[in-house]
Each structure stands twice: as structure tokens, then as C-alpha cells.
CSV table of C-alpha atoms in Angstrom, one decimal:
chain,number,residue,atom,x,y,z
A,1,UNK,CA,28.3,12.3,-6.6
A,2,UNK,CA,25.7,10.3,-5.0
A,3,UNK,CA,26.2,9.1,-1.8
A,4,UNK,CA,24.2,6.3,0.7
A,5,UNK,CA,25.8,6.0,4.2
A,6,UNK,CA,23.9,3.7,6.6
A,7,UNK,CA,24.6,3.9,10.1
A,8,UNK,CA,22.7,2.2,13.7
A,9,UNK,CA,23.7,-1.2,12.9
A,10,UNK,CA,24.9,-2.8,16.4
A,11,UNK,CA,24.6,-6.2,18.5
A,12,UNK,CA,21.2,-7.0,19.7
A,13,UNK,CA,19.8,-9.7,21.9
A,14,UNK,CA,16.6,-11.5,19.8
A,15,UNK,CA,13.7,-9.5,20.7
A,16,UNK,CA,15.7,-6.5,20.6
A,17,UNK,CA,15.2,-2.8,18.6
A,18,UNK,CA,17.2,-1.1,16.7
A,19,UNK,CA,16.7,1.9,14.4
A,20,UNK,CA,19.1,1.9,11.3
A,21,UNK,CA,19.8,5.3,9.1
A,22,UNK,CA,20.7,6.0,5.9
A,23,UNK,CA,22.0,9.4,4.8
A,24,UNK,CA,21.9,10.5,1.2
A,25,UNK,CA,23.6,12.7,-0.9
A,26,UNK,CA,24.1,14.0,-4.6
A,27,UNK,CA,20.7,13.6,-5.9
A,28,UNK,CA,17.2,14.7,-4.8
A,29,UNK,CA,16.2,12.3,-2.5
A,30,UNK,CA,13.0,13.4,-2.3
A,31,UNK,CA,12.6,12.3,-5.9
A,32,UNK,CA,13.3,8.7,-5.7
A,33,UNK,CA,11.7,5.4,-4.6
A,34,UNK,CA,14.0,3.8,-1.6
A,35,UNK,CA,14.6,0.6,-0.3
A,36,UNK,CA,16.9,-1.7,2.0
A,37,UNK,CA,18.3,-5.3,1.0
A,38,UNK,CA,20.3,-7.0,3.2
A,39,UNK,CA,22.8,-9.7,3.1
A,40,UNK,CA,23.3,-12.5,5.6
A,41,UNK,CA,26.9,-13.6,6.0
A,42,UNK,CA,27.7,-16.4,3.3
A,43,UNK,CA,24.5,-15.4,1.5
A,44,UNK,CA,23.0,-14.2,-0.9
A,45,UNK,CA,20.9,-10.6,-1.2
A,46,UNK,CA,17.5,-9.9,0.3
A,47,UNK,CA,14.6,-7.3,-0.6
A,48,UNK,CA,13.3,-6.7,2.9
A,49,UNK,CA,11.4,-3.2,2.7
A,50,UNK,CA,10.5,-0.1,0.3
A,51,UNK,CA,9.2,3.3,0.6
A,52,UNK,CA,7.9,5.5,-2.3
A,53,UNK,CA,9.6,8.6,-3.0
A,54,UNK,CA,6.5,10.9,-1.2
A,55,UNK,CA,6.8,8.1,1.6
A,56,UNK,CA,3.0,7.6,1.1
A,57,UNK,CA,3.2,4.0,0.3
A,58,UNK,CA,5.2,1.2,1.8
A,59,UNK,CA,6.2,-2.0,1.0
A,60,UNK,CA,7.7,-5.4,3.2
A,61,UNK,CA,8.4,-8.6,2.4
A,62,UNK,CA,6.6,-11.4,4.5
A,63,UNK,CA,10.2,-12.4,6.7
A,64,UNK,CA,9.5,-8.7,8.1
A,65,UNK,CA,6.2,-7.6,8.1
A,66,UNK,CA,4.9,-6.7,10.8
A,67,UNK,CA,8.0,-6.1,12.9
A,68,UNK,CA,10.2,-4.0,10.6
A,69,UNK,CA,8.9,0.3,9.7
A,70,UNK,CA,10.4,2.0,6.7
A,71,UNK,CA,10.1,5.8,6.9
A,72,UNK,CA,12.0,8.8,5.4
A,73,UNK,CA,12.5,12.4,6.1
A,74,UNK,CA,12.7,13.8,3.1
A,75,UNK,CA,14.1,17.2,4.7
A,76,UNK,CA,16.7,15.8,6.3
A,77,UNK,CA,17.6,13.3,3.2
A,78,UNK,CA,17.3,10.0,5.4
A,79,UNK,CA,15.6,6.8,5.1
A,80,UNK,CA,15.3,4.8,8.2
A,81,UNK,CA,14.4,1.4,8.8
A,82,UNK,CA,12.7,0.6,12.5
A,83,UNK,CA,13.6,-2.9,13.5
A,84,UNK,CA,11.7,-4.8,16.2
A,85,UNK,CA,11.4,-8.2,17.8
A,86,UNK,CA,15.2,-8.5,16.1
A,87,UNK,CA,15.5,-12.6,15.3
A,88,UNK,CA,18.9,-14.3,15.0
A,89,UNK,CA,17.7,-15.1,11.4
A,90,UNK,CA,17.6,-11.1,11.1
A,91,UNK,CA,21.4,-10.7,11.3
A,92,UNK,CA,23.0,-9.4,8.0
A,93,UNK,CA,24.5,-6.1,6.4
A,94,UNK,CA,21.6,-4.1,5.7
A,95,UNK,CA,22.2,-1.9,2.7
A,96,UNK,CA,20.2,1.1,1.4
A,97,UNK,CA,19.5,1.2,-2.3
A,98,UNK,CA,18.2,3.7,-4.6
A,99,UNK,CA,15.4,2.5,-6.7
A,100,UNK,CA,16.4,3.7,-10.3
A,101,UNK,CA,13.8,6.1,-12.0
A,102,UNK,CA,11.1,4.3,-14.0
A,103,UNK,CA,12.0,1.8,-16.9
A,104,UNK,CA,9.1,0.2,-18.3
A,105,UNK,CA,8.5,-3.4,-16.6
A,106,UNK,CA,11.3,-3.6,-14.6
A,107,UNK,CA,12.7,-2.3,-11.2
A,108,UNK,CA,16.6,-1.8,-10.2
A,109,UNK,CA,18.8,0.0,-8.1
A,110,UNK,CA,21.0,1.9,-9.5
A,111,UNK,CA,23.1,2.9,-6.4
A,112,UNK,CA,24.2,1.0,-3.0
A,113,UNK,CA,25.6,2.2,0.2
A,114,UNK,CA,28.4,0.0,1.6
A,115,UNK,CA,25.7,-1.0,4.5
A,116,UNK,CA,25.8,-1.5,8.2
A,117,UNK,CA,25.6,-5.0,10.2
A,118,UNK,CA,23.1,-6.0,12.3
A,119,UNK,CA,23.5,-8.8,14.8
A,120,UNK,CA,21.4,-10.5,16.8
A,121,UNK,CA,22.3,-12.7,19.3
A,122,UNK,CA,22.6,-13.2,22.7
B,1,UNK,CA,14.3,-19.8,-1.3
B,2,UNK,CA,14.4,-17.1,-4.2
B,3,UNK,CA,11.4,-17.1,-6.9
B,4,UNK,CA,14.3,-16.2,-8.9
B,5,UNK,CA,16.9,-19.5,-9.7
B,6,UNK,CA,20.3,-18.7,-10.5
B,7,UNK,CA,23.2,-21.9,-11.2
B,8,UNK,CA,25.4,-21.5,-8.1
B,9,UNK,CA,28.7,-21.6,-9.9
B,10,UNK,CA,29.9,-21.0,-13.6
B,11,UNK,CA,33.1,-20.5,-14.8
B,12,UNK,CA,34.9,-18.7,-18.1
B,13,UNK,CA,38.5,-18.9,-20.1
B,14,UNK,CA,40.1,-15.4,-20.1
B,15,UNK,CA,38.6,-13.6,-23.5
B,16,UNK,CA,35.5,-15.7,-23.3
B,17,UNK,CA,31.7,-15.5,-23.4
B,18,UNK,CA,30.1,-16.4,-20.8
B,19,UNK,CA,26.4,-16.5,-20.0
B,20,UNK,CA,24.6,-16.7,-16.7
B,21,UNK,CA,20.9,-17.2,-16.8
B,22,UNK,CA,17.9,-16.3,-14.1
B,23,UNK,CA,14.6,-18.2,-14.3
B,24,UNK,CA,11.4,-17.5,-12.7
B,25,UNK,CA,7.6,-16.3,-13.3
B,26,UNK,CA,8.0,-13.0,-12.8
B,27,UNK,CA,10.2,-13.0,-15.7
B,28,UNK,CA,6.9,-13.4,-18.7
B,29,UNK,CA,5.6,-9.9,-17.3
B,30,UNK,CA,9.3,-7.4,-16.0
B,31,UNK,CA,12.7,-7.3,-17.2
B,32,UNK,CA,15.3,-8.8,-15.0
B,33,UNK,CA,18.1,-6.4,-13.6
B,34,UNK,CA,21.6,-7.6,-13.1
B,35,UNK,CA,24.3,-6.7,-10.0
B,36,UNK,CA,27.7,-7.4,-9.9
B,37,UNK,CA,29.2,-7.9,-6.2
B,38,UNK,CA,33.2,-8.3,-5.4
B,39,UNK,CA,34.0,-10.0,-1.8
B,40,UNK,CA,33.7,-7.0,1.0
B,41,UNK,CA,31.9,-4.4,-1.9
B,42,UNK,CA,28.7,-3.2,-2.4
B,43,UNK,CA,26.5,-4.3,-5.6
B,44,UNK,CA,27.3,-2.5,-8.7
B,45,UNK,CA,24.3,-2.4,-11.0
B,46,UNK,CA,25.6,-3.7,-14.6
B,47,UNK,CA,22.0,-4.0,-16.6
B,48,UNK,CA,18.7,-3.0,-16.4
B,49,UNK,CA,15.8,-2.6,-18.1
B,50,UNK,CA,15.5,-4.2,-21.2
B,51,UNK,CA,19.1,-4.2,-22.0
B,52,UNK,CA,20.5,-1.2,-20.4
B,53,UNK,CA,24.1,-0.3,-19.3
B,54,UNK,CA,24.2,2.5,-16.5
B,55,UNK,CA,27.6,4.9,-17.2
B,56,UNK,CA,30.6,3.1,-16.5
B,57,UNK,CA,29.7,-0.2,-17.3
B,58,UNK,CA,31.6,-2.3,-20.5
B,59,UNK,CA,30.0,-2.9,-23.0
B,60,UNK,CA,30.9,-6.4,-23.0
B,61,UNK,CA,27.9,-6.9,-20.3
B,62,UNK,CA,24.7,-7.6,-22.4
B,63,UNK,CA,20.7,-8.7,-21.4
B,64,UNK,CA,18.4,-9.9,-22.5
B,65,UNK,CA,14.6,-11.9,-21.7
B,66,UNK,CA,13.3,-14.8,-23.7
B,67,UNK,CA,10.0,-16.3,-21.8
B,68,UNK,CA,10.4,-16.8,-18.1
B,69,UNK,CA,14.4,-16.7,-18.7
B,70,UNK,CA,16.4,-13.7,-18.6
B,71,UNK,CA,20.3,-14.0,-19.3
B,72,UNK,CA,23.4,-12.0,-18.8
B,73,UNK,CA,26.0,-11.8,-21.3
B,74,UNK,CA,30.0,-11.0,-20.9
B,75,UNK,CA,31.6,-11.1,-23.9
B,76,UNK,CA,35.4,-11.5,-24.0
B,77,UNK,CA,35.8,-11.8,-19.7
B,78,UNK,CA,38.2,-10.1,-18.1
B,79,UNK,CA,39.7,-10.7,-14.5
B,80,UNK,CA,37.9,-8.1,-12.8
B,81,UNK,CA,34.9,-9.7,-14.5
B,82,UNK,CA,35.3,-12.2,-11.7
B,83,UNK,CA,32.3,-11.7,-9.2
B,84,UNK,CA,29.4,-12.8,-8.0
B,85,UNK,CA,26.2,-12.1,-9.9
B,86,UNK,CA,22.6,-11.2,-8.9
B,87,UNK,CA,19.5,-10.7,-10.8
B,88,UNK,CA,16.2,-9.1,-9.2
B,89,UNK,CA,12.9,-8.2,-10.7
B,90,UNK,CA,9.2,-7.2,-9.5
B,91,UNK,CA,7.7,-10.1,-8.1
B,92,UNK,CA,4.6,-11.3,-10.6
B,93,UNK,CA,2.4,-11.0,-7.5
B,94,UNK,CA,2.8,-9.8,-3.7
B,95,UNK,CA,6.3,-9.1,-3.1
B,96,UNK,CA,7.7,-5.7,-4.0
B,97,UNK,CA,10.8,-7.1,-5.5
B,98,UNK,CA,12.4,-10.8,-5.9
B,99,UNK,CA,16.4,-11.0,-5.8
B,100,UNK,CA,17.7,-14.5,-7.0
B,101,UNK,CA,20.1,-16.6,-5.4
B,102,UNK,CA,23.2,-15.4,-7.1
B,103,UNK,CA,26.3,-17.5,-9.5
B,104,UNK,CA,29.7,-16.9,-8.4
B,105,UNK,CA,31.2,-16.4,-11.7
B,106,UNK,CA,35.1,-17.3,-12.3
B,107,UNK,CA,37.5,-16.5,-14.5
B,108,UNK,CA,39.9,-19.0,-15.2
């Protein structure tokens, strides 16, 4: 059964760090293309960050570029995402998704961990 | 805002069809991918691809692309049907991937 557990989200004050985790299980991590979306309260869901499955390339979207770091250790099965200069705009349950192995002209995730929250504020 | 627009809100009779539609340019170049999310749950991937259902999935839930419009189909809603609704795809130029806005689908 595959399995995502994320884990490091906490309360930050804005220019804060935090490092969040996400543990997999089931599959052969090492295989598959990851990412993180996150989910404001009230809101809808957000792409914010991908890493290829070797972890050579890496991807952001402009809301976190530049202060947000995807990595993964693929001996260890983790992805991680490094999260600095925290914004109170950056507050949100930040899930790790599995990208879903190649389909012509289209991208998906085909499982979800339940996510961790991260809030900033002071 | 999302590249990808979504109606907010739609609602369905029990047994109905219902279809919710996603619009944007990146649509005329990828396949949209549909999620179903229930209050305090994780997505749950229903389509992707062309018109693909992952294991587990009715097949009541149907896709399918036309132009820069891609739609979700439930035929015959049920209850549990009741959810809110996301649809992603690659982003036609920088972004990685584009999620839109999401339709909070009811089931009357």
C-alpha cells in the first residue's frame, strides 16, 4: 500500500524556517517524479514545488522561488521541502503528492498524503 | 488567480448527470486531470489522462478535452459524489503545473 506521511509543519514567525518531510512507502520512490501542493485554509490547492525522480531537476512556482528548496533522499525514501523567509501568505497544509508515471500530455498525482500545516504568524 | 477557471458552485438531483468544466490555455496542448476532495480529506485522484480512471474509481466519473475546455462527467450522482472538485494540468509555458480554482459540487 502506498503511503506519504508529511511531518515538520509547526508555527513560525514571518521570516522564519522550517524544514517539512515526507516519508514514503509502498512503491519505489526512487522511481517517481514528487511534488508538494498546499492548501490555504478556505482555499483552494496550490502547485508550489517538484523534483524529478533522480532529484536532478527541480521545479517552483514564482510565489516560492527563491525562498523554498525541494530535495529528496532517495535512500532514505523522503522528500523534503526547505522553507525560508516563511510569509503569512505561506500558511497552508502542505501535502506531498506522487506524480503519476508518464501519460502522454498530461501530468497527475495519483496519490496524496493527508499533509502537515504550516503557520506563519507572529 | 488560477490559469485554470473552474464555476465555484454547481449542484445535481440524486441519479443525475452532472458536468463540471475547467477552462484555460494550457488545455489546446495537455489533458486535464481531475481530484475529488471531501471536507478534512486528502485529494483523491478520479481521472487522468485522456480519460482514465485509476482502480477504485466508478465508472460513472468520465473526461474528456474539447479545445481549451476539459470537462468532468458524473453520471447518475450519488451522495458521496458530493465534494469539491479540482482539475490541474501542465502549464502551456513556465509553471510546472496549474491547479484550478475548484467547484464545490452538491448533491441535492
Amino acid at each position: 500500500e502506498v503511503q506519504l506521511l508529511e511531518s515538520g509543519g509547526d508555527l513560525v514567525q514571518p521570516g522564519g524556517s522550517l524544514r517539512l518531510s515526507c516519508e514514503a512507502s509502498g512503491f519505489t520512490f526512487s522511481r517517481f517524479a514528487m511534488s508538494w501542493v498546499r492548501q490555504a485554509p478556505g482555499k483552494g490547492l496550490e502547485w508550489v514545488s517538484a523534483i524529478s525522480a533522480p532529484g536532478g531537476s527541480t521545479y517552483y512556482a514564482d510565489s516560492v522561488k527563491g525562498r523554498f528548496t525541494i530535495s529528496r533522499d532517495n535512500s532514505k525514501n523522503t522528500l523534503y521541502l526547505q522553507m525560508n523567509s516563511l510569509r503569512v501568505e505561506d500558511t497552508a497544509v502542505y501535502h506531498c503528492a506522487r506524480e503519476g508515471l508518464v501519460v502522454p500530455a498530461a501530468v497527475y498525482f495519483d496519490y496524496w498524503g493527508q499533509g502537515t500545516l504550516v503557520t506563519v504568524s507572529s | 488567480s488560477s490559469e485554470l477557471t473552474q464555476d465555484p458552485a454547481v449542484s445535481v438531483a440524486l441519479g443525475q448527470t452532472v458536468r463540471i468544466t475547467c477552462q484555460g490555455d494550457s488545455l489546446r496542448n495537455y489533458y486535464a486531470s481531475w481530484y475529488q476532495q471531501k471536507p478534512g480529506q486528502a485529494p483523491v485522484l478520479v481521472i487522468y489522462g485522456e480519460n482514465n480512471r485509476p482502480s477504485g474509481i466508478p465508472d460513472r466519473f468520465s473526461g474528456s478535452n474539447s479545445g481549451i475546455t476539459a470537462s468532468l462527467t458524473i453520471s447518475g450522482a450519488q451522495a458521496e459524489d458530493e465534494a469539491v472538485y479540482y482539475c490541474n494540468s501542465r502549464h502551456s509555458t513556465v509553471k510546472h503545473v496549474v491547479f484550478g480554482g475548484g467547484t464545490k459540487l452538491t448533491v441535492l
